[in-house]
């Protein structure tokens, strides 16, 4: 096997590591992110031929081209498990065409109805297999506890991905009273023998700060290692194992567009992505790098517009930026961790430059890239920021003109694509099913302003009942089973804990004592 190895974006690691170690480590030593030392290159024929095989095999082919250090049979098995019956569409991520130049890539057919399933049905399987392989090689002798702080979507997708995986347990913390009825029920009803869910008194920031403190508590981590042979891990979106599955769907969707006669072989498309952490759009850039005929990458921000401003100006500045709560909460992010990988690539892999920019960001809450890198950035990216009113207008507009419902994240991308598009067909990344965000879809359809009160009889409904009402009113009645039956599913997790590190650690200890 010609093993591809992973280097780090800050040039601080002694030696590159294989895929399995990059996945299990998550973050590189020194704080940088892993990227593959070499990128594969696919011919147009290889890309369009992907349409001839099921999605799982497309994913396996692309993984194998990245030369990962697991045998081909294992890769194919894991992909068959990751992208099978757990998705409610055999195309896994089908494309809906709104008009000749507007195609919507539906990334929400997985078990939690959000796009994070695309990566989190895959990463945990590779994480578990990687850990097993490293144990066999004598490089690892511990199990893992994944600790996740979530504002709603990530936690559920991570629970569903890691449930019943060998050698791993997972615990998720969410803000008590700070998630929607649907999100609460999705997490509180989670199945699986290795899972735990806590409501935390406080907001999302308290959850995240608490989790960080636990990760940084040397004594606690050492005790876990020596007494229980367990290491904490976060499996968060900077893990290369979460990015690679996202590269797959962009390459694959080009093959699908060609097969369906929607673009001519080799015809360039633009891709528009609603992004906060820069993960999903970075994956599209890698898809372009490995040969997919993608021209421009359209970056769609909500009112937290730090990325849109960066792409327009070359300055990343959060020194005076206020964090805004928007109808697209999964993009409410100020520090876009995956941007570091993009800059590393655009500078010709200059770890020194990345280190100095990341130092600036930490010390001055801002950095400015050089003119040459900025020019390269502008060759690939344009960006726009869509406010909440425009987001709601897009939901209503798309429903009225196309009889199709989109969620607020997808709506941000739809409107950005309208504002930024040129001649090329645009592929819009649709990141959540509308029924995950029923309240704001209802507001948008009824002309209620962002944050406005719902009518009493509507706000009294459970999330499921509200979705049924929207389905009845619009005639768009496909609600995924995992969302439709939540009111009837038994609640398993009701613990409420404080966000102080000692309280979280106590809860962790009790969870680990359970078996
Ligand atoms: C996480 C998420 C996003 C943003 O993804 P990035 O990794 O920040 O690009 C967009 N939409 C939804 C629904 C999400 O859950």
Coordinates of N, CA, C and O in Angstrom, one line a residue, residues 251-372:
X251 N -17.7 15.4 -5.3 CA -17.3 14.6 -6.5 C -18.4 13.8 -7.0 O -18.7 13.8 -8.2
X252 N -19.1 13.1 -6.1 CA -20.2 12.2 -6.5 C -21.3 13.0 -7.1 O -21.9 12.5 -8.1
X253 N -21.6 14.2 -6.6 CA -22.8 14.9 -7.2 C -22.5 15.4 -8.6 O -23.4 15.5 -9.4
X254 N -21.3 15.7 -8.9 CA -21.0 16.1 -10.3 C -21.3 14.9 -11.2 O -21.9 15.1 -12.3
X255 N -20.9 13.7 -10.8 CA -21.1 12.5 -11.6 C -22.7 12.3 -11.8 O -23.1 12.0 -12.9
X256 N -23.4 12.6 -10.7 CA -24.9 12.5 -10.8 C -25.5 13.5 -11.8 O -26.4 13.2 -12.6
X257 N -25.0 14.7 -11.7 CA -25.5 15.8 -12.6 C -25.2 15.4 -14.1 O -26.1 15.6 -14.9
X258 N -24.1 14.8 -14.3 CA -23.8 14.4 -15.7 C -24.7 13.3 -16.1 O -25.3 13.3 -17.2
X259 N -24.8 12.3 -15.2 CA -25.6 11.1 -15.6 C -27.1 11.5 -15.9 O -27.7 11.0 -16.8
X260 N -27.6 12.5 -15.1 CA -28.9 12.9 -15.3 C -29.1 13.9 -16.5 O -30.2 14.5 -16.7
X261 N -28.0 14.2 -17.2 CA -28.0 15.1 -18.3 C -28.2 16.6 -17.9 O -28.6 17.4 -18.7
X262 N -27.9 16.9 -16.7 CA -28.1 18.3 -16.2 C -26.9 19.2 -16.4 O -27.0 20.4 -16.5
X263 N -25.7 18.6 -16.5 CA -24.6 19.3 -17.0 C -23.8 18.4 -18.0 O -23.9 17.2 -18.0
X264 N -23.2 19.0 -19.0 CA -22.4 18.3 -20.0 C -21.1 17.8 -19.3 O -20.6 18.6 -18.5
X265 N -20.5 16.7 -19.7 CA -19.3 16.2 -19.1 C -18.2 17.3 -19.2 O -17.9 17.8 -20.3
X266 N -17.6 17.7 -18.1 CA -16.6 18.7 -18.1 C -17.1 20.1 -18.0 O -16.3 21.0 -17.7
X267 N -18.4 20.3 -18.1 CA -18.9 21.7 -17.9 C -18.8 22.1 -16.5 O -19.1 21.4 -15.5
X268 N -18.2 23.3 -16.3 CA -18.0 23.8 -14.9 C -19.3 24.2 -14.2 O -20.2 24.7 -14.8
X269 N -19.3 23.9 -12.9 CA -20.4 24.3 -12.1 C -19.9 25.2 -10.9 O -18.7 25.1 -10.6
X270 N -20.7 26.0 -10.4 CA -20.4 26.7 -9.1 C -21.1 25.9 -8.0 O -22.1 25.3 -8.2
X271 N -20.5 26.0 -6.8 CA -21.1 25.4 -5.6 C -21.3 26.4 -4.6 O -20.4 27.3 -4.3
X272 N -22.5 26.5 -4.0 CA -22.8 27.5 -3.0 C -23.1 26.7 -1.6 O -23.9 25.8 -1.6
X273 N -22.4 27.1 -0.6 CA -22.4 26.4 0.7 C -22.7 27.3 1.8 O -22.0 28.3 2.0
X274 N -23.7 27.0 2.7 CA -24.0 27.7 3.9 C -23.0 27.3 4.9 O -23.0 26.2 5.4
X275 N -22.1 28.2 5.3 CA -21.0 27.7 6.2 C -20.7 28.6 7.4 O -21.0 29.8 7.3
X276 N -20.2 28.1 8.4 CA -19.8 28.8 9.6 C -18.4 28.5 10.0 O -17.6 29.3 10.2
X277 N -18.1 27.2 10.0 CA -16.8 26.7 10.4 C -15.9 26.5 9.2 O -14.8 26.1 9.4
X278 N -16.4 26.8 8.0 CA -15.7 26.6 6.8 C -15.4 25.2 6.4 O -14.6 24.9 5.5
X279 N -16.0 24.2 7.1 CA -15.7 22.8 6.8 C -16.3 22.3 5.5 O -15.7 21.8 4.6
X280 N -17.6 22.6 5.3 CA -18.3 22.1 4.2 C -17.8 22.7 2.9 O -17.7 22.1 1.8
X281 N -17.5 24.0 2.9 CA -17.0 24.7 1.7 C -15.6 24.3 1.4 O -15.2 24.2 0.2
X282 N -14.8 24.0 2.4 CA -13.4 23.6 2.2 C -13.4 22.2 1.5 O -12.6 21.9 0.7
X283 N -14.4 21.4 1.9 CA -14.5 20.1 1.3 C -14.8 20.2 -0.2 O -14.3 19.5 -1.1
X284 N -15.6 21.2 -0.6 CA -15.9 21.5 -2.0 C -14.6 22.0 -2.7 O -14.3 21.6 -3.9
X285 N -13.8 22.7 -2.0 CA -12.5 23.2 -2.6 C -11.6 21.9 -2.9 O -10.9 21.8 -3.9
X286 N -11.5 21.0 -1.9 CA -10.7 19.8 -2.1 C -11.3 19.0 -3.3 O -10.5 18.4 -4.1
X287 N -12.6 19.0 -3.4 CA -13.2 18.2 -4.5 C -12.8 18.9 -5.8 O -12.5 18.2 -6.8
X288 N -12.7 20.2 -5.9 CA -12.2 20.9 -7.1 C -10.7 20.5 -7.3 O -10.3 20.2 -8.4
X289 N -9.9 20.5 -6.2 CA -8.5 20.2 -6.3 C -8.2 18.8 -6.9 O -7.3 18.6 -7.6
X290 N -9.1 17.9 -6.6 CA -8.8 16.5 -7.1 C -9.4 16.3 -8.4 O -9.3 15.2 -9.0
X291 N -10.0 17.3 -9.1 CA -10.4 17.2 -10.5 C -11.8 17.4 -10.8 O -12.2 17.4 -12.0
X292 N -12.7 17.7 -9.8 CA -14.1 17.9 -10.1 C -14.2 19.3 -10.8 O -13.7 20.3 -10.4
X293 N -15.0 19.3 -12.0 CA -15.1 20.6 -12.7 C -15.9 21.7 -11.9 O -17.0 22.0 -12.3
X294 N -15.4 22.2 -10.9 CA -16.0 23.2 -10.1 C -15.3 24.5 -10.4 O -14.1 24.5 -10.4
X295 N -16.0 25.6 -10.7 CA -15.4 26.9 -11.0 C -15.4 27.7 -9.7 O -14.4 27.7 -9.0
X296 N -16.5 28.4 -9.4 CA -16.4 29.2 -8.2 C -17.1 28.6 -7.0 O -18.1 27.8 -7.1
X297 N -16.6 28.9 -5.8 CA -17.2 28.4 -4.6 C -17.8 29.6 -3.9 O -17.1 30.6 -3.6
X298 N -19.1 29.6 -3.8 CA -19.9 30.7 -3.2 C -20.1 30.5 -1.8 O -20.8 29.5 -1.4
X299 N -19.5 31.3 -0.9 CA -19.6 31.2 0.5 C -20.8 32.0 1.1 O -20.8 33.2 0.9
X300 N -21.7 31.3 1.7 CA -22.9 31.9 2.2 C -22.8 32.0 3.7 O -22.8 31.0 4.4
X301 N -22.8 33.3 4.2 CA -22.8 33.5 5.6 C -24.2 34.1 6.1 O -24.9 34.7 5.2
X302 N -24.6 33.9 7.3 CA -25.7 34.6 7.8 C -25.3 35.9 8.4 O -24.3 36.4 8.0
X303 N -25.9 36.4 9.4 CA -25.5 37.7 10.0 C -24.2 37.7 10.7 O -23.6 38.7 11.0
X304 N -23.8 36.5 11.1 CA -22.4 36.3 11.6 C -21.5 36.3 10.4 O -21.2 35.2 9.9
X305 N -21.1 37.4 9.9 CA -20.6 37.5 8.5 C -19.1 37.6 8.4 O -18.5 38.1 7.5
X306 N -18.4 37.0 9.4 CA -17.0 37.1 9.5 C -16.3 36.5 8.2 O -15.3 37.1 7.7
X307 N -16.8 35.4 7.8 CA -16.3 34.7 6.6 C -16.5 35.5 5.3 O -15.6 35.7 4.5
X308 N -17.7 36.0 5.2 CA -18.1 36.8 4.0 C -17.2 38.0 3.9 O -16.6 38.4 2.9
X309 N -17.0 38.7 5.1 CA -16.1 39.9 5.1 C -14.7 39.5 4.8 O -13.9 40.2 4.1
X310 N -14.2 38.4 5.3 CA -12.8 37.9 5.1 C -12.6 37.7 3.6 O -11.6 38.1 3.0
X311 N -13.5 37.0 3.0 CA -13.4 36.7 1.5 C -13.4 38.0 0.7 O -12.8 38.1 -0.3
X312 N -14.2 39.0 1.2 CA -14.2 40.2 0.4 C -13.0 41.1 0.7 O -12.7 41.9 -0.2
X313 N -12.4 41.0 1.9 CA -11.4 42.0 2.2 C -10.0 41.4 2.5 O -9.0 42.2 2.4
X314 N -9.9 40.2 2.8 CA -8.6 39.6 3.2 C -8.2 39.8 4.6 O -7.2 39.4 5.1
X315 N -9.1 40.4 5.4 CA -8.9 40.6 6.8 C -9.9 39.8 7.6 O -11.1 40.0 7.3
X316 N -9.4 39.0 8.5 CA -10.3 38.3 9.4 C -10.3 39.0 10.7 O -9.3 39.1 11.4
X317 N -11.5 39.5 11.1 CA -11.5 40.4 12.3 C -12.7 40.1 13.2 O -13.8 40.4 12.8
X318 N -12.4 39.6 14.4 CA -13.5 39.4 15.3 C -13.3 40.3 16.6 O -14.0 40.1 17.6
X319 N -12.4 41.3 16.4 CA -12.1 42.1 17.6 C -13.4 42.9 18.1 O -13.5 43.2 19.3
X320 N -14.2 43.3 17.1 CA -15.4 44.1 17.6 C -16.7 43.5 17.1 O -17.7 44.1 17.0
X321 N -16.6 42.2 16.9 CA -17.8 41.5 16.3 C -18.7 41.0 17.5 O -18.2 40.3 18.4
X322 N -19.9 41.2 17.4 CA -20.8 40.6 18.4 C -21.4 39.3 17.8 O -21.7 39.3 16.6
X323 N -21.5 38.3 18.7 CA -22.1 37.1 18.3 C -23.6 37.3 18.1 O -24.3 37.7 19.0
X324 N -24.2 36.9 17.0 CA -25.6 37.1 16.7 C -26.3 35.7 16.8 O -25.8 34.7 16.2
X325 N -27.5 35.7 17.3 CA -28.3 34.5 17.2 C -29.2 34.6 16.0 O -29.9 35.6 15.9
X326 N -29.2 33.7 15.1 CA -29.9 33.8 13.9 C -30.9 32.6 13.7 O -30.7 31.6 14.5
X327 N -31.7 32.6 12.7 CA -32.6 31.4 12.4 C -31.8 30.3 11.9 O -32.3 29.2 11.7
X328 N -30.5 30.5 11.6 CA -29.6 29.4 11.1 C -28.5 29.2 12.1 O -27.4 29.5 11.8
X329 N -28.9 28.6 13.3 CA -28.0 28.6 14.4 C -26.7 27.7 14.2 O -25.7 28.0 14.8
X330 N -26.8 26.8 13.3 CA -25.6 25.9 13.1 C -24.5 26.7 12.3 O -23.4 26.1 12.1
X331 N -24.8 27.9 11.9 CA -23.7 28.7 11.2 C -23.4 29.9 12.1 O -22.7 30.8 11.7
X332 N -23.9 30.0 13.3 CA -23.6 31.1 14.3 C -22.2 30.8 14.9 O -22.1 30.2 16.0
X333 N -21.2 31.2 14.2 CA -19.8 30.9 14.6 C -19.0 32.1 14.3 O -19.1 32.7 13.3
X334 N -18.1 32.4 15.2 CA -17.1 33.5 14.9 C -15.7 33.0 14.5 O -15.1 33.6 13.7
X335 N -15.3 32.0 15.2 CA -14.0 31.4 14.8 C -14.1 30.2 14.0 O -14.6 29.2 14.4
X336 N -13.8 30.4 12.7 CA -13.9 29.3 11.7 C -12.7 28.4 11.7 O -11.8 28.7 11.0
X337 N -12.8 27.3 12.4 CA -11.5 26.6 12.6 C -10.9 26.0 11.3 O -9.7 25.9 11.1
X338 N -11.8 25.6 10.4 CA -11.3 24.9 9.2 C -10.7 25.9 8.1 O -10.0 25.5 7.2
X339 N -10.8 27.2 8.4 CA -10.2 28.2 7.5 C -8.7 28.0 7.5 O -8.0 28.3 6.5
X340 N -8.2 27.6 8.6 CA -6.7 27.4 8.7 C -6.2 26.4 7.6 O -5.1 26.6 7.1
X341 N -7.0 25.3 7.4 CA -6.5 24.4 6.3 C -6.5 25.1 5.0 O -5.6 24.9 4.2
X342 N -7.6 25.9 4.7 CA -7.7 26.6 3.4 C -6.5 27.5 3.2 O -5.9 27.5 2.1
X343 N -6.1 28.2 4.2 CA -5.0 29.2 4.1 C -3.7 28.4 3.9 O -2.8 28.9 3.2
X344 N -3.5 27.3 4.6 CA -2.3 26.5 4.5 C -2.2 26.1 3.0 O -1.1 26.2 2.4
X345 N -3.3 25.7 2.4 CA -3.2 25.2 1.0 C -2.9 26.4 0.1 O -2.1 26.3 -0.8
X346 N -3.6 27.5 0.3 CA -3.5 28.7 -0.6 C -2.1 29.3 -0.5 O -1.6 29.9 -1.5
X347 N -1.4 29.2 0.6 CA -0.1 29.8 0.7 C 1.0 28.8 0.2 O 2.2 29.0 0.4
X348 N 0.6 27.7 -0.5 CA 1.6 26.7 -0.9 C 2.1 26.0 0.3 O 3.3 25.6 0.3
X349 N 1.3 25.8 1.3 CA 1.6 25.0 2.5 C 2.7 25.7 3.3 O 3.7 25.0 3.6
X350 N 2.5 26.9 3.7 CA 3.5 27.7 4.4 C 3.1 27.7 5.9 O 2.3 28.6 6.4
X351 N 3.6 26.8 6.7 CA 3.3 26.7 8.1 C 3.7 27.9 8.9 O 3.0 28.3 9.9
X352 N 4.7 28.6 8.5 CA 5.2 29.8 9.2 C 4.1 30.9 9.1 O 3.8 31.6 10.1
X353 N 3.6 31.1 7.9 CA 2.6 32.1 7.7 C 1.3 31.8 8.6 O 0.8 32.6 9.2
X354 N 0.9 30.5 8.6 CA -0.3 30.1 9.3 C 0.0 30.4 10.8 O -0.9 30.9 11.5
X355 N 1.1 30.0 11.3 CA 1.4 30.2 12.7 C 1.3 31.7 13.1 O 0.7 32.1 14.1
X356 N 1.9 32.6 12.2 CA 1.8 34.0 12.6 C 0.4 34.5 12.5 O 0.0 35.3 13.4
X357 N -0.4 34.1 11.6 CA -1.8 34.5 11.5 C -2.6 34.0 12.7 O -3.4 34.8 13.3
X358 N -2.4 32.8 13.1 CA -3.1 32.2 14.2 C -2.7 32.9 15.5 O -3.5 33.1 16.4
X359 N -1.4 33.3 15.6 CA -1.0 34.1 16.8 C -1.7 35.4 16.8 O -2.1 35.9 17.8
X360 N -1.7 36.1 15.6 CA -2.4 37.4 15.6 C -3.9 37.2 16.0 O -4.4 38.1 16.7
X361 N -4.5 36.2 15.5 CA -5.9 36.0 15.8 C -6.1 35.8 17.4 O -7.0 36.4 18.0
X362 N -5.2 35.1 18.0 CA -5.3 34.8 19.4 C -5.0 36.1 20.2 O -5.7 36.5 21.1
X363 N -4.0 36.8 19.8 CA -3.5 38.0 20.6 C -4.3 39.3 20.2 O -4.6 40.1 21.1
X364 N -4.6 39.5 18.9 CA -5.3 40.7 18.6 C -6.7 40.5 18.0 O -7.4 41.5 17.6
X365 N -7.2 39.3 18.1 CA -8.5 38.9 17.6 C -8.7 39.3 16.1 O -9.8 39.5 15.6
X366 N -7.6 39.3 15.3 CA -7.7 39.6 13.9 C -6.4 39.2 13.2 O -5.3 39.2 13.8
X367 N -6.5 38.9 11.9 CA -5.3 38.8 11.1 C -5.6 39.2 9.7 O -6.7 39.3 9.2
X368 N -4.5 39.6 9.0 CA -4.7 40.0 7.6 C -3.7 39.2 6.7 O -2.5 39.1 7.0
X369 N -4.3 38.6 5.6 CA -3.4 37.7 4.8 C -2.7 38.6 3.8 O -3.1 39.7 3.5
X370 N -1.6 38.1 3.2 CA -0.8 38.9 2.2 C -1.6 38.9 0.9 O -2.5 38.2 0.6
X371 N -1.1 39.9 0.0 CA -1.9 40.2 -1.2 C -1.9 38.9 -2.2 O -2.9 38.7 -2.8
X372 N -0.8 38.2 -2.2 CA -0.7 37.1 -3.1 C -1.7 36.0 -2.7 O -2.4 35.4 -3.5

